Amino acid sequence: MTSVQIEVFLQTLIAGLLLGGLYALIGLGMTLIMGVMKIINLAHGELMMVGMYIAYWMFVLFNIDPYLSVFIATPALFFLGIAIQKFLVNPVLKVESILPENQVILTVGIGMVLANLATVFFKSDYRSTPVAYATNAFYLSDFWETSPIELSLSVPWTVSFVFAVVITITLWFFLAKTDTGKSIRATAQDLEAAFLMGVNVKLMRVITFGIGAGLVGAAGCLFLPIYYLFPSLGGQFTLIAFVITILGGLGSTIGAIIGGLVLGVFESMTATYIGMGWAPVGRFVIFVVCLIFLPGGVASLLKRKKFGK
Amino acid sequence: MKKFAPFIILTILAVIPLTGLSTYMLHILILVIMWSAIGMSWNLLGGYCGQVSFGHAAYFGVGAYTAGILYSKLGLSPWWGVPLSIVVVSVFSLVLGFIVLRLRGPFFALATLASGEVMRITTENLVDLTGGAMGILIQKRTWVDKTWYFYIILLIAASTFILVRKLMESKLGYYFVAIREDQDAAESLGINTTLYKTLALCISGVLTGIAGAFYTNYMGYIDPHVAFALHDISIITIMIVMVGGVATYWGPFVGALIMVLLAEVIRSMPGLGTAHQTLFGVLLIVIIIFLPNGIVGDYKKLKRLLGFRRAST
């Protein structure tokens, strides 16, 4: 490989990792909801869209930086998630019906309403936040002048990635160390046992949906400076979240993080070496390969190692 | 009386074009019948066999593009697409079934959703074969008048209805329902669940594909966003069956009637046009919470609810 090829490869790898960190955040919300509720939230991408619009309007109206909006959009989405869970999903859980997938179809309905309301209120224009640092970048040659290859690191991408890492660590701390977090994990592992141990399962479900929605709302704020915004962007992110969950293993938090990174790198590689338009197909290829060869996702690999099998 | 209901309705439908209906009304009727055919075939897989597919646009689109490519690349009449789509969609659904039928429940749902999207993106990128985002335009329509289109789609829908009904009254139907109720129990009773699930997927896909091939002929234009639309085809199909009634023979027809008419009414109202998906979504949510088995399936419950309301006012 010539030095140019190495440069392209490394640059693609870095872009992929940065993207992957954000993907992991989206996947985490989905995997939490899936673990505790045992349902797929097909409105996940639409919730992210709502988060992005909150950040967008905060920027336009009050000139609040999208990164600061994380602290506004996350609680807002948390309460939106709680409301959805309490007033829409819970009643459906009680209804008897032929198809058990009713809850999934319900989330499709919610997603449709959210996406369409956004179109009605904000038109289907593509928008982006013109932040001052949008095109800034760190260059490798700034730090190491005799470097044989030149790499650049976009400022908004890096900041978003750092934010994503911080949020992920906070979440890990919450799940591992606090009582509520432990109760959530217990509910995910075995609902009835948790119930018998005195965990308020109903409350945990509501909180989990709220946290899932809050996480994806935060991801939306982080995506805003580097991506553009339009009402129907939800669908593709729902798919991404789902591929990550399958890749990482269902309901596994660490799996979701690894899955997100792998998907990010893979997508960035497809975009560079095959073509931009094919990146979504690449997602599906990963998904299929994973289903056939690694049905338990990355989580099953980790488990195997732990028990020395 | 109940036994003859299909014949009576078929006769009424067959006579309708003779009464000198306006072209617009005939167009609406064609759409209703086409959607009920798609709904019935979805119902076979989703309602009876319990495999909720969010990607019927994939089969619809493959059928539609079979007809379109025959016309644009080989210069044949797109009507050949109707019989040929049976072969193409069978092969396609076998391949797809091999992948997605490994999954269960919600995961199956999402995998099918992804398959529809991937088909759309693939079609967009294979510009040489499909014309990419430009789509395929059938320059010469077979008939200007809509009457023949009406009879053809009526024939397709009637065949779909009979096929689904005969299937569900046969041994196969019981296998399908057994798989829906409890896949593990069905397997332990000696039902080859993989085989029957694949069969249900194939039949359902082929029936949808035929409707797709008809769509190309009728509309005269397809592009990836129309033929593989997530909301306008996959989700609408589910809504039609959910509104009408899951696992009922007449549900898809009732659902298609309501949804198509509702869509037309909403579209004709100024200011509401862009909000039609919100209204559809709200309708879907209301139906799932209050009438989870649809209008036909929960007919008694609906009657009671309405009766209660009348008594209270």
Coordinates of C-alpha atoms in Angstrom, one line a residue:
Chain A
M1 CA 0.0 0.0 0.0
T2 CA 1.2 3.4 -0.8
S3 CA 1.0 6.1 1.8
V4 CA -2.1 7.6 0.2
Q5 CA -3.9 4.3 0.5
I6 CA -2.9 4.0 4.1
E7 CA -4.1 7.5 4.7
V8 CA -7.5 6.8 3.2
F9 CA -7.8 3.6 5.1
L10 CA -6.9 5.2 8.5
Q11 CA -9.1 8.2 7.8
T12 CA -12.0 5.9 7.0
L13 CA -11.4 3.9 10.1
I14 CA -11.4 7.0 12.3
A15 CA -14.6 8.3 10.7
G16 CA -16.1 4.9 11.3
L17 CA -15.2 4.7 14.9
L18 CA -16.5 8.2 15.6
L19 CA -19.8 7.3 13.8
G20 CA -19.9 4.1 15.7
G21 CA -19.7 5.8 19.1
L22 CA -22.9 7.7 18.2
Y23 CA -24.5 4.5 16.8
A24 CA -23.8 2.8 20.1
L25 CA -25.8 5.4 21.9
I26 CA -28.8 4.8 19.7
G27 CA -28.4 1.0 20.0
L28 CA -28.1 1.2 23.8
G29 CA -31.6 2.8 24.1
M30 CA -33.1 0.1 21.9
T31 CA -31.4 -2.8 23.6
L32 CA -32.5 -1.5 27.1
I33 CA -36.1 -1.3 26.0
M34 CA -35.9 -4.7 24.3
G35 CA -34.3 -6.3 27.3
V36 CA -36.9 -5.1 29.8
M37 CA -40.0 -4.9 27.8
K38 CA -39.4 -7.7 25.3
I39 CA -40.7 -5.5 22.6
I40 CA -39.1 -3.7 19.7
N41 CA -39.6 0.0 19.7
L42 CA -40.1 0.8 16.1
A43 CA -40.6 4.5 16.9
H44 CA -37.0 4.7 18.1
G45 CA -35.7 6.7 15.2
E46 CA -38.7 9.0 15.4
L47 CA -37.9 9.7 19.0
M48 CA -34.4 10.7 17.9
M49 CA -35.9 12.9 15.3
V50 CA -37.9 14.6 18.0
G51 CA -34.7 15.1 20.0
M52 CA -33.0 16.6 17.0
Y53 CA -35.9 19.1 16.4
I54 CA -35.8 20.1 20.1
A55 CA -32.0 20.8 19.8
Y56 CA -32.6 22.6 16.4
W57 CA -35.2 25.0 17.7
M58 CA -33.2 25.6 20.9
F59 CA -30.3 26.7 18.6
V60 CA -32.5 28.8 16.3
L61 CA -34.6 30.5 18.9
F62 CA -32.4 30.8 21.9
N63 CA -29.0 30.3 20.3
I64 CA -28.3 27.4 22.6
D65 CA -25.5 25.1 21.3
P66 CA -26.7 21.7 20.3
Y67 CA -24.3 20.1 22.8
L68 CA -25.9 22.0 25.6
S69 CA -29.3 20.9 24.4
V70 CA -28.4 17.4 25.5
F71 CA -29.4 18.5 28.9
I72 CA -32.7 19.8 27.6
A73 CA -33.7 17.2 25.1
T74 CA -32.8 14.2 27.2
P75 CA -35.2 15.0 30.1
A76 CA -37.9 16.0 27.5
L77 CA -37.6 12.7 25.7
F78 CA -37.4 10.9 29.0
F79 CA -40.9 12.2 29.9
L80 CA -42.2 11.6 26.4
G81 CA -41.1 8.0 26.7
I82 CA -42.7 7.7 30.0
A83 CA -46.0 9.1 28.7
I84 CA -45.9 6.7 25.7
Q85 CA -45.2 3.7 27.9
K86 CA -47.9 4.7 30.4
F87 CA -50.7 5.7 28.2
L88 CA -50.2 3.7 25.0
V89 CA -48.1 0.6 25.5
N90 CA -49.4 -0.4 28.9
P91 CA -53.1 -0.5 27.9
V92 CA -52.1 -2.6 24.9
L93 CA -50.2 -5.1 27.1
K94 CA -53.5 -5.8 28.8
V95 CA -55.7 -6.3 25.7
E96 CA -56.2 -9.9 24.5
S97 CA -55.6 -10.3 20.8
I98 CA -54.7 -12.9 18.2
L99 CA -51.4 -11.4 17.3
P100 CA -48.8 -10.8 20.1
E101 CA -47.0 -8.3 17.8
N102 CA -49.7 -5.7 18.5
Q103 CA -47.3 -3.7 20.6
V104 CA -44.8 -3.5 17.8
I105 CA -47.5 -2.4 15.4
L106 CA -48.5 0.2 18.0
T107 CA -45.0 1.7 18.0
V108 CA -45.2 1.9 14.2
G109 CA -48.3 3.9 14.7
I110 CA -46.6 6.2 17.2
G111 CA -43.7 6.6 14.8
M112 CA -46.0 7.5 12.0
V113 CA -47.8 10.1 14.0
L114 CA -44.5 11.7 15.2
A115 CA -42.9 11.8 11.8
N116 CA -46.0 13.2 10.2
L117 CA -46.6 15.8 12.8
A118 CA -43.0 17.0 12.3
T119 CA -43.7 17.3 8.5
V120 CA -46.9 19.2 9.2
F121 CA -45.3 21.7 11.6
F122 CA -41.8 22.0 10.3
K123 CA -42.3 21.1 6.6
S124 CA -40.1 18.5 5.0
D125 CA -37.2 20.8 4.4
Y126 CA -33.7 19.6 5.1
R127 CA -32.2 21.7 7.9
S128 CA -28.9 21.9 9.7
T129 CA -27.5 24.0 12.5
P130 CA -24.8 26.4 11.2
V131 CA -22.5 26.1 14.3
A132 CA -19.3 28.1 14.0
Y133 CA -17.0 25.1 14.5
A134 CA -18.8 22.9 12.0
T135 CA -15.9 22.8 9.5
N136 CA -13.0 23.0 12.1
A137 CA -10.7 20.0 12.4
F138 CA -7.6 18.8 14.2
Y139 CA -4.8 17.8 11.9
L140 CA -2.1 15.3 12.7
S141 CA 0.6 17.5 11.2
D142 CA -0.3 20.2 13.8
F143 CA 0.9 17.8 16.6
W144 CA 3.6 15.9 14.8
E145 CA 5.2 17.9 12.1
T146 CA 7.3 15.2 10.5
S147 CA 4.4 12.8 10.2
P148 CA 4.6 10.8 7.0
I149 CA 0.8 10.7 6.6
E150 CA -1.8 13.4 7.1
L151 CA -4.9 12.6 9.1
S152 CA -7.7 15.0 10.1
L153 CA -10.2 14.9 12.9
S154 CA -13.3 16.9 12.6
V155 CA -14.1 19.0 15.7
P156 CA -17.9 18.4 15.9
W157 CA -17.5 14.7 15.3
T158 CA -14.9 14.4 18.0
V159 CA -16.9 16.4 20.5
S160 CA -20.0 14.3 19.7
F161 CA -18.0 11.1 20.2
V162 CA -16.6 12.3 23.6
F163 CA -20.2 13.2 24.7
A164 CA -21.4 9.8 23.6
V165 CA -18.6 8.1 25.6
V166 CA -19.4 10.2 28.7
I167 CA -23.1 9.4 28.5
T168 CA -22.4 5.7 28.0
I169 CA -20.1 5.6 31.0
T170 CA -22.8 7.4 33.1
L171 CA -25.3 4.9 32.0
W172 CA -23.1 2.0 32.9
F173 CA -22.5 3.5 36.3
F174 CA -26.3 3.9 36.7
L175 CA -27.0 0.4 35.7
A176 CA -24.2 -1.2 37.7
K177 CA -24.1 0.8 40.9
T178 CA -27.5 2.3 41.7
D179 CA -30.5 0.5 43.1
T180 CA -32.8 1.5 40.3
G181 CA -30.2 0.3 37.7
K182 CA -29.9 -3.0 39.4
S183 CA -33.7 -3.4 39.6
I184 CA -33.8 -2.7 35.8
R185 CA -31.3 -5.3 35.1
A186 CA -33.1 -7.8 37.3
T187 CA -36.4 -7.1 35.5
A188 CA -34.6 -7.7 32.2
Q189 CA -33.1 -11.0 33.4
D190 CA -36.3 -12.5 34.9
L191 CA -39.4 -10.5 35.2
E192 CA -41.2 -12.9 37.6
A193 CA -38.3 -13.5 39.8
A194 CA -37.7 -9.7 40.1
F195 CA -41.3 -9.2 40.9
L196 CA -41.1 -11.8 43.7
M197 CA -38.0 -10.1 45.1
G198 CA -40.0 -7.0 45.5
V199 CA -39.0 -5.0 42.5
N200 CA -41.6 -2.7 41.2
V201 CA -41.7 -4.2 37.8
K202 CA -44.3 -1.8 36.4
L203 CA -42.3 1.2 37.4
M204 CA -39.1 -0.3 36.1
R205 CA -40.8 -0.7 32.7
V206 CA -41.9 2.9 32.6
I207 CA -38.5 4.1 33.7
T208 CA -36.7 1.9 31.1
F209 CA -38.8 3.2 28.3
G210 CA -38.0 6.7 29.5
I211 CA -34.3 6.1 29.7
G212 CA -34.3 4.5 26.2
A213 CA -36.1 7.5 24.8
G214 CA -33.8 9.9 26.7
L215 CA -30.7 8.2 25.3
V216 CA -31.8 8.3 21.8
G217 CA -32.8 12.0 22.3
A218 CA -29.3 12.7 23.5
A219 CA -27.9 10.9 20.4
G220 CA -30.1 13.2 18.3
C221 CA -28.6 16.3 19.8
L222 CA -25.1 14.9 19.2
F223 CA -26.0 14.0 15.6
L224 CA -27.4 17.5 14.8
P225 CA -24.1 19.4 14.3
I226 CA -22.8 16.7 11.9
Y227 CA -25.9 15.6 10.1
Y228 CA -28.9 17.3 8.6
L229 CA -32.4 17.1 9.8
F230 CA -35.7 16.2 8.1
P231 CA -38.9 14.7 9.4
S232 CA -38.6 11.3 7.8
L233 CA -35.1 10.5 9.0
G234 CA -36.4 8.3 11.8
G235 CA -36.9 5.1 9.8
Q236 CA -33.3 4.6 8.9
F237 CA -32.1 5.1 12.4
T238 CA -34.7 2.6 13.7
L239 CA -33.1 0.1 11.3
I240 CA -29.6 1.0 12.4
A241 CA -30.6 0.6 16.1
F242 CA -32.1 -2.8 15.3
V243 CA -29.0 -4.0 13.3
I244 CA -26.8 -3.0 16.3
T245 CA -29.0 -4.8 18.7
I246 CA -28.9 -8.0 16.6
L247 CA -25.1 -7.6 16.1
G248 CA -24.5 -7.0 19.8
G249 CA -26.8 -9.6 21.1
L250 CA -30.3 -9.0 22.4
G251 CA -30.6 -7.0 25.5
S252 CA -26.8 -6.8 26.0
T253 CA -25.4 -3.4 26.8
I254 CA -21.7 -4.1 26.1
G255 CA -22.8 -5.9 23.0
A256 CA -24.7 -2.8 21.8
I257 CA -21.5 -0.7 22.2
I258 CA -19.4 -3.1 20.3
G259 CA -22.1 -3.5 17.7
G260 CA -22.4 0.2 17.2
L261 CA -18.6 0.5 16.7
V262 CA -18.5 -2.4 14.3
L263 CA -21.4 -1.1 12.3
G264 CA -19.9 2.4 12.2
V265 CA -16.6 1.2 10.8
F266 CA -18.3 -1.2 8.4
E267 CA -20.5 1.6 7.0
S268 CA -17.7 4.0 6.6
M269 CA -15.6 1.3 4.8
T270 CA -18.5 0.5 2.4
A271 CA -19.0 4.2 1.7
T272 CA -15.3 4.7 0.9
Y273 CA -14.6 1.6 -1.1
I274 CA -17.9 0.6 -2.7
G275 CA -20.0 3.7 -2.9
M276 CA -22.2 6.0 -0.8
G277 CA -25.5 4.6 -2.0
W278 CA -24.6 1.1 -0.9
A279 CA -24.0 1.8 2.8
P280 CA -27.6 0.8 3.8
V281 CA -27.3 -2.4 1.9
G282 CA -24.1 -3.1 3.8
R283 CA -26.1 -2.8 7.0
F284 CA -28.4 -5.5 5.8
V285 CA -25.5 -7.7 4.8
I286 CA -24.0 -7.4 8.3
F287 CA -27.4 -8.3 9.7
V288 CA -27.8 -11.4 7.6
V289 CA -24.3 -12.6 8.1
C290 CA -24.8 -12.1 11.9
L291 CA -28.1 -14.0 11.9
I292 CA -26.6 -17.0 10.1
F293 CA -23.2 -17.3 11.7
L294 CA -23.6 -15.5 15.0
P295 CA -27.2 -15.7 16.1
G296 CA -26.4 -14.6 19.7
G297 CA -24.5 -11.6 18.6
V298 CA -21.2 -10.3 20.1
A299 CA -22.6 -11.0 23.6
S300 CA -22.5 -14.8 23.0
L301 CA -18.9 -14.6 22.0
L302 CA -18.0 -12.7 25.2
K303 CA -19.9 -15.3 27.3
R304 CA -18.1 -18.1 25.6
K305 CA -14.8 -16.6 26.5
K306 CA -15.7 -16.0 30.1
F307 CA -16.7 -19.6 30.8
G308 CA -13.8 -21.0 28.8
K309 CA -16.0 -23.0 26.5
Chain B
M1 CA -77.3 -17.3 3.4
K2 CA -73.9 -16.9 4.8
K3 CA -72.6 -19.6 2.5
F4 CA -73.6 -17.6 -0.6
A5 CA -72.3 -14.2 0.6
P6 CA -69.1 -14.4 -1.5
F7 CA -71.0 -15.1 -4.6
I8 CA -73.5 -12.3 -3.9
I9 CA -70.8 -9.8 -3.3
L10 CA -68.9 -11.0 -6.3
T11 CA -71.9 -10.6 -8.5
I12 CA -72.7 -7.2 -7.2
L13 CA -69.1 -6.1 -7.8
A14 CA -69.1 -7.6 -11.3
V15 CA -72.3 -5.7 -12.3
I16 CA -71.0 -2.3 -10.9
P17 CA -69.1 -1.2 -14.0
L18 CA -72.2 -1.8 -16.1
T19 CA -74.1 0.8 -14.2
G20 CA -72.2 3.6 -15.8
L21 CA -70.1 4.7 -12.8
S22 CA -67.8 7.7 -13.3
T23 CA -64.1 6.9 -14.1
Y24 CA -63.0 8.3 -10.7
M25 CA -65.4 6.0 -8.8
L26 CA -64.2 3.1 -10.8
H27 CA -60.6 4.0 -10.0
I28 CA -61.4 4.0 -6.3
L29 CA -63.1 0.6 -6.6
I30 CA -60.1 -0.8 -8.4
L31 CA -57.8 0.4 -5.6
V32 CA -60.1 -1.0 -3.0
I33 CA -60.1 -4.4 -4.7
M34 CA -56.3 -4.3 -5.3
W35 CA -55.7 -3.5 -1.6
S36 CA -58.0 -6.2 -0.4
A37 CA -56.1 -8.7 -2.5
I38 CA -52.8 -7.6 -1.0
G39 CA -54.4 -7.5 2.5
M40 CA -55.7 -11.1 2.0
S41 CA -52.3 -12.4 1.0
W42 CA -50.7 -10.6 4.0
N43 CA -53.4 -12.0 6.2
L44 CA -52.4 -15.6 5.1
L45 CA -48.9 -15.0 6.5
G46 CA -49.5 -12.5 9.3
G47 CA -53.0 -13.3 10.5
Y48 CA -53.2 -17.1 10.1
C49 CA -49.5 -18.2 10.3
G50 CA -48.7 -15.5 12.8
Q51 CA -45.6 -14.2 11.0
V52 CA -46.1 -10.4 11.1
S53 CA -44.4 -9.1 8.0
F54 CA -43.5 -5.4 7.8
G55 CA -42.0 -5.8 4.3
H56 CA -44.7 -6.8 1.9
A57 CA -43.6 -3.9 -0.2
A58 CA -40.6 -6.2 -1.2
Y59 CA -42.9 -8.7 -2.8
F60 CA -45.2 -6.1 -4.3
G61 CA -42.2 -4.2 -5.7
V62 CA -40.5 -7.3 -7.1
G63 CA -43.8 -8.2 -8.9
A64 CA -44.2 -4.7 -10.1
Y65 CA -40.6 -4.5 -11.4
T66 CA -40.9 -7.9 -13.1
A67 CA -43.6 -6.5 -15.3
G68 CA -41.8 -3.2 -15.7
I69 CA -38.4 -4.7 -16.7
L70 CA -40.1 -7.1 -19.1
Y71 CA -41.5 -4.0 -20.8
S72 CA -38.5 -1.8 -20.7
K73 CA -35.7 -4.3 -21.4
L74 CA -37.4 -7.0 -23.5
G75 CA -40.1 -4.9 -25.1
L76 CA -42.8 -7.4 -24.1
S77 CA -46.2 -6.4 -22.9
P78 CA -46.1 -5.8 -19.2
W79 CA -49.1 -8.1 -18.8
W80 CA -46.6 -11.0 -19.2
G81 CA -45.4 -9.8 -15.8
V82 CA -48.5 -11.2 -14.1
P83 CA -47.7 -14.8 -14.8
L84 CA -44.0 -14.4 -14.7
S85 CA -44.1 -12.6 -11.4
I86 CA -45.3 -15.9 -9.9
V87 CA -42.0 -17.5 -10.8
V88 CA -39.8 -14.6 -9.9
V89 CA -41.5 -13.8 -6.6
S90 CA -41.5 -17.5 -5.6
V91 CA -37.7 -17.7 -6.0
F92 CA -37.3 -14.3 -4.3
S93 CA -39.4 -15.3 -1.3
L94 CA -37.6 -18.6 -1.0
V95 CA -34.3 -16.8 -0.7
L96 CA -35.7 -14.2 1.6
G97 CA -37.6 -16.8 3.7
F98 CA -34.4 -18.7 4.2
I99 CA -33.0 -15.6 6.0
V100 CA -36.0 -14.1 7.8
L101 CA -37.8 -17.2 8.8
R102 CA -35.0 -18.0 11.2
L103 CA -36.4 -15.2 13.4
R104 CA -39.4 -15.1 15.5
G105 CA -42.0 -12.6 16.5
P106 CA -40.8 -9.0 16.6
F107 CA -37.5 -9.9 15.1
F108 CA -39.1 -11.4 12.1
A109 CA -41.1 -8.3 11.8
L110 CA -38.0 -6.1 11.8
A111 CA -36.1 -8.3 9.5
T112 CA -38.9 -8.1 6.9
L113 CA -39.0 -4.4 7.3
A114 CA -35.3 -4.2 6.6
S115 CA -35.7 -6.5 3.5
G116 CA -38.3 -4.1 2.0
E117 CA -35.9 -1.1 2.5
V118 CA -33.0 -3.0 1.1
M119 CA -34.9 -3.9 -2.0
R120 CA -35.7 -0.2 -2.5
I121 CA -32.1 0.9 -2.1
T122 CA -30.9 -1.9 -4.4
T123 CA -33.4 -1.0 -7.0
E124 CA -32.3 2.6 -6.8
N125 CA -28.7 1.7 -7.3
L126 CA -29.1 -0.9 -10.1
V127 CA -29.6 1.9 -12.6
D128 CA -28.9 -0.2 -15.7
L129 CA -31.6 -2.7 -15.0
T130 CA -34.3 -0.7 -13.3
G131 CA -33.7 2.8 -14.4
G132 CA -32.8 3.8 -10.9
A133 CA -34.8 6.6 -9.3
M134 CA -36.1 7.5 -12.7
G135 CA -38.4 4.5 -12.6
I136 CA -40.1 2.8 -15.5
L137 CA -42.8 4.4 -17.6
I138 CA -45.2 2.2 -19.6
Q139 CA -45.7 4.5 -22.6
K140 CA -48.7 2.8 -24.2
R141 CA -51.5 1.9 -21.8
T142 CA -53.5 -1.2 -22.9
W143 CA -56.9 0.4 -22.4
V144 CA -58.0 3.9 -21.9
D145 CA -61.2 2.8 -20.3
K146 CA -60.9 1.3 -16.8
T147 CA -63.5 -1.4 -17.1
W148 CA -61.1 -4.1 -18.2
Y149 CA -58.7 -3.3 -15.4
F150 CA -61.5 -3.6 -13.0
Y151 CA -62.5 -7.1 -14.2
I152 CA -58.9 -8.2 -14.2
I153 CA -58.2 -7.1 -10.6
L154 CA -61.6 -8.5 -9.6
L155 CA -60.5 -11.9 -11.0
I156 CA -57.1 -11.6 -9.2
A157 CA -58.8 -10.7 -5.9
A158 CA -61.5 -13.4 -6.2
S159 CA -58.8 -16.0 -6.9
T160 CA -56.8 -14.8 -4.0
F161 CA -59.9 -15.0 -1.8
I162 CA -60.7 -18.5 -2.9
L163 CA -57.1 -19.7 -2.6
V164 CA -56.8 -18.3 0.9
R165 CA -60.1 -19.8 2.0
K166 CA -59.4 -23.2 0.5
L167 CA -56.0 -23.2 2.1
M168 CA -57.3 -22.3 5.5
E169 CA -60.0 -25.0 5.2
S170 CA -57.5 -27.6 4.3
K171 CA -55.0 -29.4 6.6
L172 CA -52.4 -26.8 5.8
G173 CA -54.6 -24.1 7.4
Y174 CA -54.6 -26.0 10.7
Y175 CA -50.8 -26.2 10.5
F176 CA -50.6 -22.5 10.0
V177 CA -52.8 -21.7 12.9
A178 CA -51.0 -24.2 15.1
I179 CA -47.7 -22.4 14.2
R180 CA -49.2 -19.1 15.1
E181 CA -50.6 -20.3 18.4
D182 CA -47.4 -22.0 19.6
Q183 CA -44.5 -22.7 17.4
D184 CA -42.7 -25.1 19.7
A185 CA -45.9 -27.1 20.5
A186 CA -46.5 -27.3 16.7
E187 CA -43.0 -28.5 16.2
S188 CA -43.3 -31.1 18.9
L189 CA -46.5 -32.5 17.3
G190 CA -44.5 -33.3 14.2
I191 CA -45.4 -30.3 12.1
N192 CA -42.4 -29.2 10.0
T193 CA -42.7 -25.6 11.0
T194 CA -39.9 -24.4 8.7
L195 CA -41.5 -26.0 5.7
Y196 CA -45.0 -24.6 6.4
K197 CA -43.8 -21.1 7.3
T198 CA -41.8 -21.0 4.0
L199 CA -44.9 -22.2 2.2
A200 CA -47.0 -19.5 3.8
L201 CA -44.4 -16.8 3.0
C202 CA -44.1 -18.0 -0.6
I203 CA -47.9 -18.1 -1.3
S204 CA -48.4 -14.8 0.4
G205 CA -45.5 -13.2 -1.4
V206 CA -46.6 -14.5 -4.8
L207 CA -50.2 -13.3 -4.3
T208 CA -48.8 -9.8 -3.4
G209 CA -46.4 -9.9 -6.4
I210 CA -49.3 -10.5 -8.8
A211 CA -51.0 -7.5 -7.4
G212 CA -47.8 -5.6 -7.9
A213 CA -47.5 -6.7 -11.5
F214 CA -51.1 -5.5 -12.0
Y215 CA -50.2 -2.2 -10.4
T216 CA -47.5 -1.6 -13.0
N217 CA -50.0 -2.3 -15.8
Y218 CA -52.7 -0.2 -14.3
M219 CA -50.7 2.9 -13.2
G220 CA -48.3 2.8 -16.1
Y221 CA -45.4 4.1 -14.0
I222 CA -43.3 2.7 -11.1
D223 CA -40.2 4.0 -9.3
P224 CA -38.4 2.6 -6.3
H225 CA -40.2 5.0 -3.9
V226 CA -43.6 4.0 -5.1
A227 CA -43.1 0.2 -5.5
F228 CA -41.1 -0.4 -2.4
A229 CA -42.7 2.3 -0.2
L230 CA -42.4 1.5 3.5
H231 CA -45.4 3.6 4.7
D232 CA -47.5 3.6 1.6
I233 CA -47.4 -0.1 1.0
S234 CA -46.0 -2.2 3.8
I235 CA -47.5 -0.3 6.7
I236 CA -50.8 0.4 4.8
T237 CA -51.1 -3.4 4.2
I238 CA -50.8 -4.1 7.9
M239 CA -53.3 -1.3 8.7
I240 CA -55.8 -2.6 6.2
V241 CA -55.7 -6.0 7.9
M242 CA -55.6 -4.6 11.5
V243 CA -58.6 -2.3 10.8
G244 CA -60.6 -4.9 9.0
G245 CA -59.8 -7.9 11.1
V246 CA -56.8 -10.2 11.6
A247 CA -57.4 -13.8 10.6
T248 CA -60.8 -13.2 9.1
Y249 CA -61.8 -13.8 5.5
W250 CA -63.6 -10.5 5.0
G251 CA -61.4 -8.4 7.2
P252 CA -59.0 -7.3 4.4
F253 CA -61.9 -6.3 2.2
V254 CA -63.6 -4.2 4.9
G255 CA -60.2 -2.7 5.9
A256 CA -59.3 -1.8 2.3
L257 CA -62.7 -0.2 1.8
I258 CA -62.4 1.9 4.9
M259 CA -58.7 2.8 4.3
V260 CA -59.0 3.8 0.6
L261 CA -62.1 5.8 1.2
L262 CA -60.6 7.5 4.2
A263 CA -57.5 8.3 2.3
E264 CA -59.5 9.9 -0.5
V265 CA -61.7 11.9 1.9
I266 CA -58.6 13.2 3.8
R267 CA -56.9 14.0 0.6
S268 CA -59.9 16.0 -0.7
M269 CA -60.0 18.1 2.5
P270 CA -57.8 21.2 2.2
G271 CA -55.2 21.6 4.9
L272 CA -55.6 18.0 6.1
G273 CA -53.8 16.4 3.1
T274 CA -50.3 16.5 4.6
A275 CA -51.6 15.2 7.9
H276 CA -53.0 12.0 6.5
Q277 CA -50.4 9.8 8.1
T278 CA -51.1 11.3 11.5
L279 CA -54.7 10.4 11.2
F280 CA -53.8 6.9 10.0
G281 CA -51.5 6.5 12.9
V282 CA -54.1 7.6 15.4
L283 CA -56.6 5.3 13.8
L284 CA -54.1 2.4 14.1
I285 CA -53.4 3.2 17.8
V286 CA -57.1 3.4 18.6
I287 CA -57.9 0.2 16.8
I288 CA -55.1 -1.7 18.6
I289 CA -56.2 -0.5 22.0
F290 CA -59.9 -0.9 21.6
L291 CA -60.5 -3.4 18.8
P292 CA -57.3 -5.5 18.7
N293 CA -58.9 -8.0 16.3
G294 CA -60.3 -5.5 13.9
I295 CA -63.8 -4.5 12.9
V296 CA -64.8 -7.9 11.5
G297 CA -63.0 -9.9 14.3
D298 CA -64.4 -7.8 17.1
Y299 CA -67.7 -7.1 15.5
K300 CA -69.7 -8.1 18.6
K301 CA -67.5 -5.9 20.8
L302 CA -67.9 -3.0 18.4
K303 CA -71.7 -3.4 18.4
R304 CA -71.7 -3.5 22.2
L305 CA -69.5 -0.4 22.4
L306 CA -71.7 1.5 20.0
G307 CA -74.9 0.3 21.7
F308 CA -73.5 1.4 25.0
R309 CA -72.8 4.8 23.6
R310 CA -76.3 5.2 22.3
A311 CA -77.8 4.1 25.6
S312 CA -75.7 6.6 27.6
T313 CA -76.5 9.7 25.4

